[in-house]
């Protein structure tokens, strides 16, 4: 966990200012999926397979910051930055919580993106998924650092195939079962909860 904190510190610079709730309320936020927003080479070629990566990157986003600022936006909300399982172009299928997704660029590219945003007084919000990981079935060996079944809800109180069937808030289905078949992290476990924080 300390390694992860150190990596984030290095990525995001030596001084971090998150802004208060009141300050964020004054921001106009532009949200985008990094992979779908802007390609590194500036091309606008059609993506041939919408179920996979299409080439959007932090460098491509840097090249579009004047466009974002010109529309009056004062903050951007980008998709999760971590390494994903195959076809996780959207960023919501975490495989490794400690690595930056190389399809979007390097740690340096991410740091440059944030720096270029800050030069324009554009704040950056990074989406984070703390509920589930990528679609790996019940073989968690490729998930870092949650590579054991003990890190997940066991589905004992869930319907068939551990899927949610009752979409009412605060039911066992919502709290303990898998959304779209994605392994649901058990944040009540100290290791899981503390690592995610």
CSV table of C-alpha atoms in Angstrom, one decimal:
chain,number,residue,atom,x,y,z
A,1,UNK,CA,0.0,0.0,0.0
A,2,UNK,CA,2.8,2.4,0.8
A,3,UNK,CA,4.3,1.8,-2.6
A,4,UNK,CA,1.1,2.7,-4.2
A,5,UNK,CA,0.9,6.0,-2.3
A,6,UNK,CA,4.5,6.8,-3.2
A,7,UNK,CA,3.7,6.1,-6.9
A,8,UNK,CA,0.7,8.4,-6.8
A,9,UNK,CA,2.7,11.1,-5.1
A,10,UNK,CA,5.4,11.0,-7.8
A,11,UNK,CA,2.8,10.9,-10.6
A,12,UNK,CA,0.8,13.8,-9.3
A,13,UNK,CA,3.6,16.1,-8.2
A,14,UNK,CA,5.1,17.2,-5.0
A,15,UNK,CA,2.2,19.5,-4.0
A,16,UNK,CA,-1.3,18.3,-4.2
A,17,UNK,CA,-4.4,20.5,-3.9
A,18,UNK,CA,-7.7,18.7,-4.0
A,19,UNK,CA,-10.0,21.7,-3.6
A,20,UNK,CA,-12.8,22.0,-1.2
A,21,UNK,CA,-16.4,20.8,-1.8
A,22,UNK,CA,-17.4,24.4,-2.2
A,23,UNK,CA,-14.6,25.1,-4.7
A,24,UNK,CA,-15.6,22.0,-6.8
A,25,UNK,CA,-19.2,23.2,-6.9
A,26,UNK,CA,-18.0,26.2,-8.8
A,27,UNK,CA,-16.2,24.1,-11.4
A,28,UNK,CA,-17.7,23.2,-14.8
A,29,UNK,CA,-16.7,19.6,-15.4
A,30,UNK,CA,-16.1,17.9,-18.7
A,31,UNK,CA,-16.1,14.1,-18.4
A,32,UNK,CA,-14.5,11.8,-21.0
A,33,UNK,CA,-13.4,8.2,-21.4
A,34,UNK,CA,-9.7,8.5,-22.1
A,35,UNK,CA,-9.7,5.8,-24.8
A,36,UNK,CA,-12.5,7.4,-26.7
A,37,UNK,CA,-11.7,11.1,-26.5
A,38,UNK,CA,-8.6,11.8,-28.5
A,39,UNK,CA,-6.0,9.7,-30.3
A,40,UNK,CA,-2.3,10.4,-29.7
A,41,UNK,CA,-1.6,11.0,-33.4
A,42,UNK,CA,-4.5,13.4,-33.8
A,43,UNK,CA,-6.3,11.2,-36.2
A,44,UNK,CA,-10.1,10.9,-36.2
A,45,UNK,CA,-10.2,7.4,-37.8
A,46,UNK,CA,-13.2,5.3,-36.9
A,47,UNK,CA,-12.7,2.6,-34.3
A,48,UNK,CA,-13.3,-0.7,-36.0
A,49,UNK,CA,-13.9,-2.6,-32.7
A,50,UNK,CA,-15.9,-0.7,-30.1
A,51,UNK,CA,-15.4,-3.6,-27.6
A,52,UNK,CA,-11.7,-2.9,-27.5
A,53,UNK,CA,-9.2,-0.1,-27.2
A,54,UNK,CA,-9.5,2.6,-29.9
A,55,UNK,CA,-6.3,4.7,-29.3
A,56,UNK,CA,-7.3,7.5,-27.1
A,57,UNK,CA,-4.5,8.7,-24.8
A,58,UNK,CA,-3.3,11.3,-22.3
A,59,UNK,CA,-1.3,12.9,-25.1
A,60,UNK,CA,-4.3,13.1,-27.3
A,61,UNK,CA,-6.2,14.7,-24.4
A,62,UNK,CA,-3.4,17.2,-23.9
A,63,UNK,CA,-3.8,18.2,-27.5
A,64,UNK,CA,-7.5,18.9,-26.9
A,65,UNK,CA,-7.2,21.0,-23.7
A,66,UNK,CA,-7.6,24.3,-25.5
A,67,UNK,CA,-10.8,23.0,-27.1
A,68,UNK,CA,-12.1,22.0,-23.6
A,69,UNK,CA,-11.1,25.3,-22.1
A,70,UNK,CA,-12.6,27.2,-25.0
A,71,UNK,CA,-16.0,25.6,-24.3
A,72,UNK,CA,-15.8,27.1,-20.8
A,73,UNK,CA,-14.9,24.0,-18.8
A,74,UNK,CA,-12.8,24.4,-15.7
A,75,UNK,CA,-12.3,20.8,-14.7
A,76,UNK,CA,-12.0,17.4,-16.4
A,77,UNK,CA,-13.2,14.0,-15.1
A,78,UNK,CA,-11.2,11.2,-16.7
A,79,UNK,CA,-11.8,7.5,-16.7
A,80,UNK,CA,-9.9,5.3,-14.2
A,81,UNK,CA,-6.1,5.2,-14.9
A,82,UNK,CA,-5.2,1.7,-13.6
A,83,UNK,CA,-4.2,-1.3,-15.7
A,84,UNK,CA,-7.4,-3.2,-16.8
A,85,UNK,CA,-8.2,-6.8,-17.9
A,86,UNK,CA,-8.4,-7.3,-21.6
A,87,UNK,CA,-10.9,-5.1,-23.5
A,88,UNK,CA,-11.2,-2.8,-20.5
A,89,UNK,CA,-10.9,0.3,-22.7
A,90,UNK,CA,-13.3,2.2,-20.4
A,91,UNK,CA,-11.1,1.7,-17.3
A,92,UNK,CA,-13.7,0.0,-15.1
A,93,UNK,CA,-12.2,-3.5,-15.2
A,94,UNK,CA,-9.3,-3.2,-12.9
A,95,UNK,CA,-6.5,-5.8,-13.0
A,96,UNK,CA,-3.7,-4.0,-11.2
A,97,UNK,CA,-4.4,-1.2,-8.8
A,98,UNK,CA,-0.7,-0.2,-8.8
A,99,UNK,CA,0.0,0.2,-12.6
A,100,UNK,CA,-1.1,2.9,-15.0
A,101,UNK,CA,-2.9,1.6,-18.0
A,102,UNK,CA,-0.3,1.6,-20.8
A,103,UNK,CA,-3.0,1.9,-23.5
A,104,UNK,CA,-3.5,5.5,-22.3
A,105,UNK,CA,0.2,6.3,-22.0
A,106,UNK,CA,2.9,6.2,-19.4
A,107,UNK,CA,3.0,7.6,-15.9
A,108,UNK,CA,5.0,10.5,-17.3
A,109,UNK,CA,2.2,11.1,-19.9
A,110,UNK,CA,-0.4,11.1,-17.2
A,111,UNK,CA,1.7,13.6,-15.1
A,112,UNK,CA,2.2,15.8,-18.2
A,113,UNK,CA,-1.6,15.7,-18.8
A,114,UNK,CA,-2.3,16.9,-15.2
A,115,UNK,CA,0.4,19.5,-15.5
A,116,UNK,CA,-1.0,20.9,-18.7
A,117,UNK,CA,-4.4,21.0,-17.2
A,118,UNK,CA,-3.1,22.9,-14.2
A,119,UNK,CA,-1.4,25.4,-16.5
A,120,UNK,CA,-4.8,26.3,-17.8
A,121,UNK,CA,-6.4,26.3,-14.3
A,122,UNK,CA,-8.3,23.1,-15.3
A,123,UNK,CA,-8.7,20.8,-12.3
A,124,UNK,CA,-8.5,17.0,-12.8
A,125,UNK,CA,-10.8,14.4,-11.3
A,126,UNK,CA,-9.8,10.8,-11.7
A,127,UNK,CA,-12.5,8.2,-11.6
A,128,UNK,CA,-11.8,5.3,-9.2
A,129,UNK,CA,-13.5,1.9,-9.0
A,130,UNK,CA,-13.4,0.5,-5.4
A,131,UNK,CA,-16.4,-1.9,-5.8
A,132,UNK,CA,-15.3,-4.5,-8.2
A,133,UNK,CA,-12.5,-5.7,-10.5
A,134,UNK,CA,-12.4,-6.9,-14.1
A,135,UNK,CA,-14.2,-10.1,-15.4
A,136,UNK,CA,-12.0,-12.9,-14.2
A,137,UNK,CA,-14.6,-15.4,-13.1
A,138,UNK,CA,-13.4,-17.0,-9.9
A,139,UNK,CA,-9.7,-17.0,-10.8
A,140,UNK,CA,-8.3,-14.0,-9.0
A,141,UNK,CA,-4.7,-14.8,-9.5
A,142,UNK,CA,-4.2,-12.0,-12.0
A,143,UNK,CA,-5.7,-9.2,-9.8
A,144,UNK,CA,-3.2,-7.1,-7.9
A,145,UNK,CA,-3.3,-6.9,-5.0
A,146,UNK,CA,-6.6,-8.7,-4.4
A,147,UNK,CA,-5.5,-12.1,-5.8
A,148,UNK,CA,-7.3,-14.4,-3.3
A,149,UNK,CA,-11.0,-15.4,-3.0
A,150,UNK,CA,-11.1,-14.2,0.6
A,151,UNK,CA,-10.9,-10.6,-0.8
A,152,UNK,CA,-14.4,-10.9,-2.5
A,153,UNK,CA,-17.9,-11.5,-1.4
A,154,UNK,CA,-18.6,-15.3,-1.5
A,155,UNK,CA,-22.0,-15.1,-3.1
A,156,UNK,CA,-23.6,-17.4,-0.6
A,157,UNK,CA,-26.7,-15.1,-0.2
A,158,UNK,CA,-26.9,-14.3,-3.9
A,159,UNK,CA,-29.2,-15.7,-6.6
A,160,UNK,CA,-28.0,-18.1,-9.2
A,161,UNK,CA,-24.6,-17.3,-10.7
A,162,UNK,CA,-24.1,-14.5,-8.0
A,163,UNK,CA,-25.9,-12.0,-10.2
A,164,UNK,CA,-28.0,-9.1,-9.0
A,165,UNK,CA,-31.7,-9.7,-9.6
A,166,UNK,CA,-33.2,-7.3,-7.0
A,167,UNK,CA,-32.0,-3.8,-7.8
A,168,UNK,CA,-33.3,-2.2,-4.6
A,169,UNK,CA,-30.8,-0.2,-2.6
A,170,UNK,CA,-29.2,-1.8,0.5
A,171,UNK,CA,-30.4,-5.4,-0.3
A,172,UNK,CA,-28.0,-8.3,-0.1
A,173,UNK,CA,-28.2,-8.5,-3.9
A,174,UNK,CA,-26.8,-5.0,-4.2
A,175,UNK,CA,-24.3,-5.2,-1.3
A,176,UNK,CA,-22.9,-8.7,-1.9
A,177,UNK,CA,-23.5,-9.9,-5.5
A,178,UNK,CA,-21.8,-9.3,-8.8
A,179,UNK,CA,-22.8,-6.4,-11.0
A,180,UNK,CA,-22.7,-7.7,-14.6
A,181,UNK,CA,-20.6,-10.7,-13.4
A,182,UNK,CA,-17.8,-8.6,-12.0
A,183,UNK,CA,-16.1,-9.9,-8.8
A,184,UNK,CA,-17.3,-7.8,-5.9
A,185,UNK,CA,-14.6,-6.7,-3.4
A,186,UNK,CA,-15.4,-7.2,0.2
A,187,UNK,CA,-14.5,-3.8,1.7
A,188,UNK,CA,-15.5,-4.9,5.2
A,189,UNK,CA,-12.3,-6.9,5.4
A,190,UNK,CA,-9.6,-4.7,6.9
A,191,UNK,CA,-7.0,-5.6,4.3
A,192,UNK,CA,-9.3,-4.7,1.4
A,193,UNK,CA,-10.8,-1.6,3.0
A,194,UNK,CA,-7.4,-0.3,4.1
A,195,UNK,CA,-5.7,-1.0,0.8
A,196,UNK,CA,-8.4,0.8,-1.2
A,197,UNK,CA,-8.2,3.8,1.0
